[in-house]
């Protein structure tokens, strides 16, 4: 018998140590490698990206005296101990960093995680939002002092739509680069701009300013593999079908979250996004009643973070209400945050397909 929980009733607390503990690839990418990335023969840039990133990871030299190759230095710093930059030997390559430029679902996060796995530690892997949350929890200076002890910092989903956060991350990356830390970042090209060459790369290089010349751009072309070769996204279920489908599809589920969309989003407005990972950490399946189109920008951005945490954990979703391609208004889908919203629609559609049809393809 599954345990049913209600996310709307949860108010998780997260310490700085909890945040730091999450700076590694999620469960979904916990065991990926360059060998498990399957390049699409129709897009040769994918195989080229694997080769270049493999070489980049091999060029990075790990910290001396750290046989674990993990992120333990973060906790050592918080406890008052620092490894000392004199004991570290940094790798040297032609670039301080790599930027992976490409559209949705072409495997950039897989490639980023593969680079992290292949490189020696200590190292950190997180989303753009997780790094900005880390700065908020530790202060900018302490975050720099922690991360500059690392050989590699990977930043997934670098966001170009918030000027304040972009300037913050540009400054953080500059200080880490000056300390010899290697950097790899990803973000998304807009779906309507996929034929425009390095549209996102130009934006990225403009925003990181003085670092731009130190980054090599690797283009990754291709189709959204979350939907490649699969049937169209399923229609939402009738509300009285949800628990029946849950019982049929997931008879051995351990923890099921069941909430109305209204109650869930109301609680998201009370819980800081840095706590969303904790909010869903034990959830195996999500049941959502009466999904509605989100009309407020602040709530839409919070749901983007929740969707990323659900996708990280590969949580199947069973839902009624509007389909997830109508989760955001048309104005939002063509506005300044459209990259975030397209990503969320793609990811939630994949999770619903998995929950209601048993198709992964993720």
XYZ file of C-alpha atoms in Angstrom:
362
model
C 0.000 0.000 0.000
C 1.497 3.309 -1.085
C 1.873 6.127 1.382
C -0.062 9.190 0.247
C 1.353 12.614 1.061
C 0.176 16.106 0.254
C 2.813 18.536 -0.954
C 0.428 21.358 -0.161
C 0.908 20.574 3.541
C 4.708 20.480 3.521
C 7.013 23.279 4.693
C 10.520 21.818 4.276
C 13.550 23.464 5.864
C 16.894 23.380 4.042
C 20.292 24.248 5.514
C 23.350 25.419 3.586
C 24.771 21.900 4.015
C 21.619 20.476 2.422
C 22.055 22.775 -0.559
C 25.694 21.797 -0.951
C 24.879 18.100 -0.744
C 22.877 18.460 -3.951
C 25.735 19.708 -6.129
C 26.106 16.542 -8.155
C 24.118 15.143 -11.103
C 20.578 14.134 -10.251
C 19.327 10.556 -10.098
C 18.386 10.768 -13.778
C 22.006 11.466 -14.729
C 23.724 9.709 -11.839
C 25.365 7.006 -13.946
C 25.533 8.476 -17.446
C 28.753 8.653 -19.424
C 30.009 9.635 -22.841
C 29.553 5.988 -23.822
C 25.840 6.036 -22.911
C 25.156 9.138 -25.009
C 23.877 7.888 -28.380
C 24.608 10.491 -31.071
C 21.972 10.951 -33.748
C 23.648 10.127 -37.104
C 21.495 12.816 -38.714
C 23.278 15.439 -36.610
C 27.096 14.961 -36.719
C 27.597 17.798 -34.219
C 26.460 15.423 -31.465
C 29.326 12.963 -32.015
C 31.754 15.878 -32.330
C 30.533 17.269 -28.998
C 31.190 13.929 -27.299
C 34.751 13.849 -28.631
C 35.573 17.424 -27.645
C 34.095 17.124 -24.161
C 35.852 13.819 -23.566
C 39.160 15.528 -24.361
C 38.275 18.512 -22.175
C 37.472 16.284 -19.170
C 40.684 14.295 -19.686
C 42.745 17.496 -19.603
C 41.568 18.454 -16.117
C 43.912 17.559 -13.289
C 42.456 16.741 -9.892
C 43.315 18.216 -6.526
C 46.364 16.639 -4.902
C 45.748 14.756 -1.691
C 42.058 14.190 -2.473
C 41.686 10.561 -3.351
C 37.904 10.614 -3.238
C 37.396 12.795 -6.281
C 34.144 14.119 -4.832
C 32.717 17.324 -3.442
C 33.915 16.815 0.131
C 35.783 20.103 0.118
C 32.502 21.962 0.447
C 31.788 20.450 3.813
C 35.387 20.845 4.916
C 35.139 24.551 4.207
C 31.903 24.934 6.156
C 33.519 23.191 9.114
C 36.367 25.672 9.046
C 38.909 23.629 7.106
C 40.199 24.574 3.658
C 42.236 22.386 1.404
C 44.598 25.197 0.453
C 45.105 26.245 -3.120
C 48.789 25.398 -2.898
C 47.912 21.701 -2.870
C 46.006 21.830 -6.130
C 47.154 21.311 -9.648
C 44.812 22.666 -12.272
C 44.596 21.318 -15.770
C 45.404 23.603 -18.670
C 43.523 23.629 -21.927
C 43.003 26.179 -24.658
C 39.803 27.329 -22.930
C 38.785 28.105 -19.374
C 35.325 26.862 -20.176
C 32.931 25.189 -22.581
C 29.481 26.409 -23.533
C 27.069 23.818 -24.980
C 24.700 25.564 -27.369
C 21.611 23.800 -28.624
C 17.869 23.371 -28.465
C 15.639 21.444 -26.120
C 16.127 17.733 -25.550
C 19.314 17.247 -27.599
C 21.148 15.752 -24.616
C 23.131 18.737 -23.343
C 22.543 17.834 -19.690
C 23.601 14.244 -20.431
C 26.828 15.579 -21.955
C 27.350 17.986 -19.057
C 26.883 15.205 -16.497
C 29.181 12.924 -18.493
C 31.877 15.595 -18.328
C 31.388 15.849 -14.559
C 31.642 12.073 -14.129
C 34.763 11.853 -16.298
C 36.675 14.673 -14.603
C 38.609 14.298 -11.355
C 37.323 16.019 -8.237
C 36.568 17.923 -6.235
C 33.844 19.209 -8.550
C 30.341 20.669 -8.509
C 27.279 20.187 -10.737
C 24.110 22.235 -10.437
C 21.557 24.323 -12.257
C 21.866 28.070 -12.656
C 19.115 28.520 -10.049
C 20.877 26.239 -7.572
C 24.045 28.329 -7.783
C 22.150 31.569 -7.239
C 20.422 29.941 -4.252
C 23.826 28.871 -2.942
C 25.077 32.447 -3.122
C 21.982 33.552 -1.252
C 22.533 30.959 1.468
C 26.296 31.398 1.926
C 26.963 34.970 0.666
C 28.810 35.673 -2.565
C 32.273 35.719 -0.997
C 31.864 32.433 0.848
C 30.408 30.759 -2.249
C 33.486 31.846 -4.219
C 35.820 30.633 -1.464
C 34.085 27.247 -1.465
C 33.894 26.734 -5.231
C 37.370 28.019 -6.103
C 38.789 24.905 -4.422
C 37.199 22.851 -7.195
C 38.668 21.583 -10.429
C 35.384 21.782 -12.356
C 32.083 23.640 -11.958
C 29.201 22.603 -14.231
C 26.247 24.989 -14.671
C 23.133 23.543 -16.282
C 20.423 25.735 -17.840
C 22.316 29.030 -17.707
C 19.546 31.633 -17.719
C 19.843 34.837 -19.718
C 16.458 36.344 -18.886
C 17.118 37.793 -15.407
C 19.669 40.629 -15.642
C 20.458 40.650 -11.918
C 21.109 36.920 -11.636
C 23.029 36.881 -14.911
C 25.398 39.600 -13.680
C 25.801 37.693 -10.395
C 26.683 34.456 -12.169
C 28.992 36.235 -14.612
C 30.914 37.661 -11.660
C 31.013 34.280 -9.924
C 32.299 32.570 -13.064
C 34.935 35.252 -13.571
C 36.312 34.785 -10.060
C 36.305 30.995 -10.408
C 38.031 31.195 -13.773
C 40.677 33.509 -12.293
C 41.250 30.850 -9.607
C 41.873 28.199 -12.282
C 38.521 26.417 -12.066
C 37.301 24.886 -15.335
C 33.699 25.734 -16.272
C 31.093 24.057 -18.463
C 27.659 25.608 -19.013
C 24.519 24.854 -21.006
C 21.432 26.823 -21.943
C 18.768 26.628 -24.614
C 18.269 28.135 -28.026
C 14.696 29.249 -28.556
C 12.696 26.781 -30.674
C 12.048 29.491 -33.283
C 15.752 30.316 -33.489
C 17.207 26.883 -34.166
C 18.021 27.872 -37.739
C 19.795 31.049 -36.710
C 23.137 29.480 -35.911
C 24.612 30.437 -32.572
C 21.770 32.623 -31.362
C 21.990 31.488 -27.729
C 25.780 31.418 -27.824
C 25.853 35.083 -28.833
C 23.562 35.966 -25.943
C 25.655 33.926 -23.532
C 28.943 35.489 -24.591
C 27.476 38.974 -24.402
C 26.198 38.409 -20.884
C 29.371 36.877 -19.442
C 31.316 39.847 -20.850
C 35.041 39.560 -20.023
C 34.850 35.756 -19.890
C 33.512 35.393 -23.410
C 36.853 34.931 -25.124
C 37.811 32.201 -22.664
C 34.858 29.982 -23.614
C 34.761 27.558 -26.507
C 31.283 27.084 -27.968
C 30.212 23.548 -28.855
C 27.054 23.400 -30.936
C 24.737 20.413 -30.339
C 22.068 20.149 -33.027
C 19.158 17.731 -33.070
C 15.534 17.033 -32.256
C 13.998 16.965 -28.776
C 14.773 13.348 -27.842
C 12.179 13.418 -25.062
C 9.594 13.174 -27.838
C 11.630 11.514 -30.584
C 9.871 8.480 -31.973
C 7.076 8.569 -29.386
C 3.361 9.114 -29.752
C 1.807 12.510 -29.121
C 1.395 13.627 -25.530
C -1.640 12.002 -23.902
C -4.727 14.009 -23.161
C -5.398 14.753 -19.497
C -7.452 12.109 -17.721
C -10.885 12.601 -16.255
C -10.477 13.376 -12.591
C -12.223 10.208 -11.415
C -9.723 8.139 -13.440
C -6.567 9.320 -11.683
C -6.460 6.896 -8.773
C -7.483 3.976 -10.981
C -4.621 4.685 -13.370
C -2.295 5.094 -10.386
C -3.241 1.674 -9.021
C -2.906 0.019 -12.444
C 0.339 1.671 -13.487
C 2.190 1.866 -10.152
C 0.995 -0.907 -7.825
C 4.324 -0.925 -5.986
C 4.773 2.830 -5.569
C 6.199 3.750 -2.195
C 5.191 7.406 -1.766
C 2.508 9.098 -3.854
C 1.857 12.821 -3.671
C -1.762 13.758 -4.306
C -2.815 17.392 -4.498
C -5.180 19.700 -6.262
C -3.278 22.037 -8.559
C -4.753 25.014 -6.716
C -3.548 23.808 -3.313
C -0.105 22.851 -4.621
C 0.551 26.186 -6.293
C -0.700 28.038 -3.225
C 1.947 26.254 -1.175
C 4.629 26.910 -3.779
C 4.028 30.602 -3.177
C 4.907 30.071 0.503
C 7.962 27.807 0.080
C 11.213 29.220 -1.313
C 12.256 27.512 -4.584
C 15.565 26.456 -3.000
C 13.478 24.050 -0.892
C 11.615 22.358 -3.740
C 14.154 19.525 -3.965
C 13.434 18.741 -0.317
C 9.698 19.135 -0.965
C 9.641 16.205 -3.413
C 12.662 14.190 -2.268
C 10.690 11.046 -1.301
C 7.951 11.217 -3.950
C 7.738 8.289 -6.386
C 4.597 9.331 -8.314
C 2.698 12.627 -8.473
C -1.077 12.826 -8.855
C -2.403 16.290 -9.755
C -6.091 17.134 -9.806
C -7.504 19.908 -12.005
C -4.386 21.399 -13.592
C -5.076 24.987 -14.648
C -3.323 27.496 -16.869
C -1.043 29.664 -14.759
C -1.694 33.356 -15.320
C 0.689 34.969 -12.817
C 4.346 35.291 -13.796
C 5.705 34.776 -10.273
C 3.835 31.492 -9.895
C 4.837 30.386 -13.380
C 8.516 30.845 -12.503
C 8.085 28.892 -9.277
C 6.429 26.034 -11.151
C 9.398 25.994 -13.550
C 11.675 25.181 -10.601
C 9.299 22.481 -9.331
C 9.169 20.902 -12.795
C 12.972 20.779 -12.917
C 13.114 19.029 -9.528
C 10.455 16.502 -10.630
C 12.352 15.864 -13.856
C 15.612 15.427 -11.933
C 13.958 12.660 -9.903
C 12.087 11.169 -12.871
C 8.738 11.404 -11.046
C 5.877 10.135 -13.249
C 2.874 12.470 -13.265
C -0.808 11.544 -13.551
C -3.037 14.557 -14.069
C -6.466 15.919 -14.913
C -7.380 19.388 -16.114
C -5.698 21.253 -18.962
C -2.851 19.556 -20.881
C 0.624 20.742 -19.962
C 1.135 22.464 -23.305
C -1.474 24.905 -21.979
C 0.157 25.302 -18.557
C 1.284 28.856 -19.393
C -0.534 31.620 -21.237
C 0.272 32.414 -24.863
C 1.709 35.726 -23.714
C 4.113 33.925 -21.357
C 5.151 31.475 -24.062
C 6.224 34.358 -26.286
C 7.627 36.635 -23.570
C 10.949 37.177 -21.873
C 10.898 33.895 -19.934
C 9.848 31.730 -22.860
C 12.979 29.553 -22.650
C 12.036 28.463 -19.139
C 8.438 27.812 -20.095
C 9.243 25.786 -23.216
C 11.624 23.660 -21.131
C 8.941 23.078 -18.501
C 6.306 22.113 -21.072
C 8.765 19.654 -22.629
C 9.702 18.109 -19.295
C 6.192 17.916 -17.822
C 4.862 16.402 -21.036
C 7.537 13.720 -20.800
C 6.658 12.978 -17.162
C 2.934 12.779 -17.941
C 3.619 10.446 -20.847
C 5.594 8.251 -18.468
C 2.904 8.384 -15.782
C -0.103 7.752 -17.986
C 1.279 5.700 -20.862
C 4.401 4.030 -19.530
C 6.604 5.594 -22.202
C 9.903 6.974 -21.028
C 12.186 7.888 -23.908
C 13.667 10.524 -21.586
